Coordinates of C-alpha atoms in Angstrom, one line a residue:
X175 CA 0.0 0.0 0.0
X176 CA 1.4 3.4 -1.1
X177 CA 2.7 5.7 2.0
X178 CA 0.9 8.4 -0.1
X179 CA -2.7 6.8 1.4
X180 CA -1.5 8.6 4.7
X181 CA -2.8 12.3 5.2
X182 CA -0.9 14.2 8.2
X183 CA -3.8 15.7 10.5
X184 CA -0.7 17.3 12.5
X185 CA 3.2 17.0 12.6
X186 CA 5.0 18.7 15.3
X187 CA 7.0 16.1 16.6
X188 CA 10.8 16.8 16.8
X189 CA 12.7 13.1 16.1
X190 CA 15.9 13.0 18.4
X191 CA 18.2 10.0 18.3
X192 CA 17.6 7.1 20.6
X193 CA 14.8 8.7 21.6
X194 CA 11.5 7.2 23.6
X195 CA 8.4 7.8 21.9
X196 CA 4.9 6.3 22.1
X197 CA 2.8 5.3 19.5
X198 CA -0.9 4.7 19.7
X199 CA -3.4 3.4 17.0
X200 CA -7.3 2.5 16.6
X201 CA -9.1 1.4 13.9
X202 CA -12.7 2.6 12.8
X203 CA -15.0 0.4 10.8
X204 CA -18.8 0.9 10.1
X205 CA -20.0 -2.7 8.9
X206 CA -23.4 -0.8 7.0
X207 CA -21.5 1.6 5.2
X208 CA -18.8 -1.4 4.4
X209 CA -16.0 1.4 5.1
X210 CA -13.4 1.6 7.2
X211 CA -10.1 3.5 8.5
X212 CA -7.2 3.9 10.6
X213 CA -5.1 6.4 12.6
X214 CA -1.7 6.6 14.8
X215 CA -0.5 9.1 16.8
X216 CA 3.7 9.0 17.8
X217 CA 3.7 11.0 21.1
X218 CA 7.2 12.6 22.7
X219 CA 8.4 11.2 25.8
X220 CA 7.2 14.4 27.8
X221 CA 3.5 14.2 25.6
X222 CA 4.0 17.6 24.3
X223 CA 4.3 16.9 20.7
X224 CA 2.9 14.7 18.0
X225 CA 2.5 13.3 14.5
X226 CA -1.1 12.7 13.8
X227 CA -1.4 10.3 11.0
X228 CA -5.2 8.5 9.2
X229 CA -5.6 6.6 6.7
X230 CA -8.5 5.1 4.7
X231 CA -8.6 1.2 4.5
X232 CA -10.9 -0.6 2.5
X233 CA -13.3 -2.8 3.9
X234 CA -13.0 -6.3 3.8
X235 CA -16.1 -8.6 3.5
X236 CA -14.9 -11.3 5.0
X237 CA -12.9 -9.9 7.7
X238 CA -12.3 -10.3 11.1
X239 CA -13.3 -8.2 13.9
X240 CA -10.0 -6.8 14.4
X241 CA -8.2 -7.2 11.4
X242 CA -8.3 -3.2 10.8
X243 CA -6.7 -2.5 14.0
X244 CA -4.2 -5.0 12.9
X245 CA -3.8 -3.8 9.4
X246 CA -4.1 0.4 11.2
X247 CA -1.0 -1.4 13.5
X248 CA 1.7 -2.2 10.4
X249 CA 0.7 1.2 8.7
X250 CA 1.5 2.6 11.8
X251 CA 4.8 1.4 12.3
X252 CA 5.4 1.4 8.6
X253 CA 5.1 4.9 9.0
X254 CA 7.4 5.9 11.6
X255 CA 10.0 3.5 10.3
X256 CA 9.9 5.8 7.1
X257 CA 9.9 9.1 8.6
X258 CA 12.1 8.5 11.0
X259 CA 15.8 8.2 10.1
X260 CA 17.5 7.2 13.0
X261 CA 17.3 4.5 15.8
X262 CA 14.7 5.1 18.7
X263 CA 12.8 3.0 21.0
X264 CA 9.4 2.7 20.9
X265 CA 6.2 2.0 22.9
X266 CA 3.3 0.5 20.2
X267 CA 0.0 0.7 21.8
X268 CA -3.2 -1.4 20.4
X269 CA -6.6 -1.6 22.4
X270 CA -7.6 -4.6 20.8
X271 CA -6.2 -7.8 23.3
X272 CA -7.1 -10.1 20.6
X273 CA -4.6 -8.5 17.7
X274 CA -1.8 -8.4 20.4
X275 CA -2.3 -12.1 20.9
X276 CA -2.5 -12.8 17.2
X277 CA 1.1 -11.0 16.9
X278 CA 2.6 -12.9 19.5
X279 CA 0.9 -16.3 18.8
X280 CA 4.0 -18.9 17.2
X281 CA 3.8 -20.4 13.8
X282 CA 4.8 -24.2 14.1
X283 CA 3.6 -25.4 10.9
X284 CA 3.2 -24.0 7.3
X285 CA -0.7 -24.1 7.4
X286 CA -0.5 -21.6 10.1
X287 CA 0.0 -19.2 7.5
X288 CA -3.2 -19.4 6.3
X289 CA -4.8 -18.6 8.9
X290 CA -7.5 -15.9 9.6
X291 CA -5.4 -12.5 9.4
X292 CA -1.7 -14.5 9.4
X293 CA -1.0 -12.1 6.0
X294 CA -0.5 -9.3 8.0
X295 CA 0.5 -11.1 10.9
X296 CA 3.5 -12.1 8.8
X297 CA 4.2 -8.6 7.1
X298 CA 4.1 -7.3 10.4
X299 CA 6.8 -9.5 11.7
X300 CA 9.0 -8.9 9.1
X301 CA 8.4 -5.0 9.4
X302 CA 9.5 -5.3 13.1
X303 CA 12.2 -7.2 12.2
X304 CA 13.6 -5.0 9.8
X305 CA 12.9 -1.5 11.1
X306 CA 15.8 0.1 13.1
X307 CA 13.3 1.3 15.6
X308 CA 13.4 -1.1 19.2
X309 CA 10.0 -1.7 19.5
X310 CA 7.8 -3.5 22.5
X311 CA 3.8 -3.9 21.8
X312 CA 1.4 -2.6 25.1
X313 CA -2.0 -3.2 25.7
X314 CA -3.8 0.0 26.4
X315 CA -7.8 0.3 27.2
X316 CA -10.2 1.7 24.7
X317 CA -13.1 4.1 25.1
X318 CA -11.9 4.6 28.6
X319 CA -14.6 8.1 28.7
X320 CA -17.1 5.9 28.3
X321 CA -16.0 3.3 31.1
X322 CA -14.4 5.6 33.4
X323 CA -16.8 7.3 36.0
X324 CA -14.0 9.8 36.7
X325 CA -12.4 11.5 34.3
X326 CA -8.8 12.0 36.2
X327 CA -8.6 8.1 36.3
X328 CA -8.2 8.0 32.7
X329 CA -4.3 7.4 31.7
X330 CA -2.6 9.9 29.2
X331 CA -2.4 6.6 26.5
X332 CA -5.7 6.4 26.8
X333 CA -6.3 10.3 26.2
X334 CA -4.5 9.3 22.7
X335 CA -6.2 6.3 21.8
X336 CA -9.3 8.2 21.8
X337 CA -7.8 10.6 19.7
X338 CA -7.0 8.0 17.5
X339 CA -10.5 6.9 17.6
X340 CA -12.1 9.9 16.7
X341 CA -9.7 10.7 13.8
X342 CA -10.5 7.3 12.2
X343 CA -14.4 8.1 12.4
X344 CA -13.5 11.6 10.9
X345 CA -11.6 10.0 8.3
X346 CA -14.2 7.2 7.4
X347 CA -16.8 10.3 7.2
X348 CA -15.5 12.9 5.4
X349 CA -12.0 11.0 3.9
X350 CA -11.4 9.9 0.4
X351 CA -11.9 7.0 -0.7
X352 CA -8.9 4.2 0.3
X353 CA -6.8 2.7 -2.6
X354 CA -7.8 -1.0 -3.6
X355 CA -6.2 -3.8 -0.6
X356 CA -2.9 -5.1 -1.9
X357 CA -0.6 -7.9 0.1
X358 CA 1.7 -6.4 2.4
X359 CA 5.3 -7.0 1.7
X360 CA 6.0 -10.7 3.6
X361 CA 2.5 -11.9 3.3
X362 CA 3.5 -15.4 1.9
X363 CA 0.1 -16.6 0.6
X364 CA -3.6 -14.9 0.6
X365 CA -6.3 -16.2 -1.4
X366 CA -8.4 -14.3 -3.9
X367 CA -12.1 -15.6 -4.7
X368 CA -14.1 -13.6 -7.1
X369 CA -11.8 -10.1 -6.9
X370 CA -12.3 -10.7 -3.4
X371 CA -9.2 -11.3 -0.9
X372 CA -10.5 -13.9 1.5
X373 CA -8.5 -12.9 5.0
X374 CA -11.0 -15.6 7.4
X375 CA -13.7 -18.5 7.1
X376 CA -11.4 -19.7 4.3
X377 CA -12.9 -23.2 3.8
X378 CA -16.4 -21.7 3.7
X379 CA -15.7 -19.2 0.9
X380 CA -13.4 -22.3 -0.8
X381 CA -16.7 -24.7 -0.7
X382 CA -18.9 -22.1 -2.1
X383 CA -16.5 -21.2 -4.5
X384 CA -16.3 -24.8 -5.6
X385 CA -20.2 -25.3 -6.1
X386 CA -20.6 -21.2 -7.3
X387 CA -22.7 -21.5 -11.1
X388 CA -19.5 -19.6 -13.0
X389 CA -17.2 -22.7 -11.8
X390 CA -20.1 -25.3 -12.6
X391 CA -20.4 -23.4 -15.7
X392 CA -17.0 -23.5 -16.5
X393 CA -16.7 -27.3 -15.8
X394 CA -19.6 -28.0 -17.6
X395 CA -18.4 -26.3 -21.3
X396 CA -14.4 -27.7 -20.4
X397 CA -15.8 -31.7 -19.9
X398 CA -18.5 -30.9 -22.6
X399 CA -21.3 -31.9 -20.3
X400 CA -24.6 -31.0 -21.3
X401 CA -28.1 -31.7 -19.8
X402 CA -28.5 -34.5 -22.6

């Protein structure tokens, strides 16, 4: 996916080497609208300064729950390992318990590959891998205005992560519309069912693929079957 997707809400961030910095991301998708989008914020060590970052995702049919906030997560890092030149370490925040898991779950067996959300899974780990950045993945509660009675309560990551919320709503409202999904770099195999890319339920989509009327129609006129 082209960095040129990205649109820069805000960037006053100064980049210092070696560095702490944290960065925070949330995904927003609205199922009925069948659009969805993403946005990071990289915070200074003191939380005086940041780089706003959203970015419009298309909306996959047959997606997880969380595979935006997954997909908003490598953008996110993709990002920073771009723009930012020199070695720093860096604190990635996700709300989402179940993506975290996903990226630290082991893969013991080819097969693994294929499973639900694994593509970016496995483009993720090879980002990580190859980005000069130190970087440590942190859990960090979501729509805490919403849960917290008292507003003082609510931790300064949290404060960002519903910043990142709202920007991603902002974006999936009044954004343009998000460039076609393409395989992130590392992604080893994805399937691709009717212009579709098929990211969960796999064996579903494959068994209705396999009885679908253009493949019976297909077999039908290459075996020269008829209804005779």
């Amino acid at each position: 996916r082209p960095a040129s997707s990205n649109i820069t809400l805000s960037d006053d961030i100064d980049y210092t080497k070696g560095g702490k910095y944290d960065l925070v991301s949330d995904a927003s998708v609205h199922i009925r609208k069948r659009k969805a989008a993403g946005a990071w914020r990289l915070v200074s060590y003191d939380r005086t300064k940041r780089r706003r970052i959203a970015r419009p995702l298309e909306h996959q049919v047959h997606a997880h729950s969380y595979r935006h906030e997954l997909e908003t997560f490598y953008h996110a890092l993709e990002d920073i390992t771009r723009t930012m030149p020199t070695k720093c370490t860096i604190t990635q925040h996700m709300d989402c318990k179940g993506g975290l898991k996903k990226l630290a779950q082991s893969i013991d067996a080819p097969r693994t590959t294929m499973d639900t959300d694994m593509d970016i899974v496995l483009a993720y780990n090879k980002l990580q891998k190859e980005s000069h950045h130190s970087v440590v993945h942190q859990w960090v509660r979501g729509h805490a205005k919403e849960k917290e009675e008292d507003p003082s309560n609510i931790k300064p990551m949290e404060h960002e992560n519903e910043g990142c919320d709202e920007d991603a709503n902002e974006c999936v409202d009044y954004g343009p519309p998000p460039p076609p999904f393409q395989p992130l770099p590392g992604h080893k195999a994805m399937l691709r069912l009717q212009g579709r890319w098929v990211t969960t339920h796999h064996r579903p989509c494959i068994r209705f693929a396999n009885t679908s009327i253009p493949l019976m129609q297909y077999a039908c006129k290459r075996l020269d079957i008829t209804e005779a």
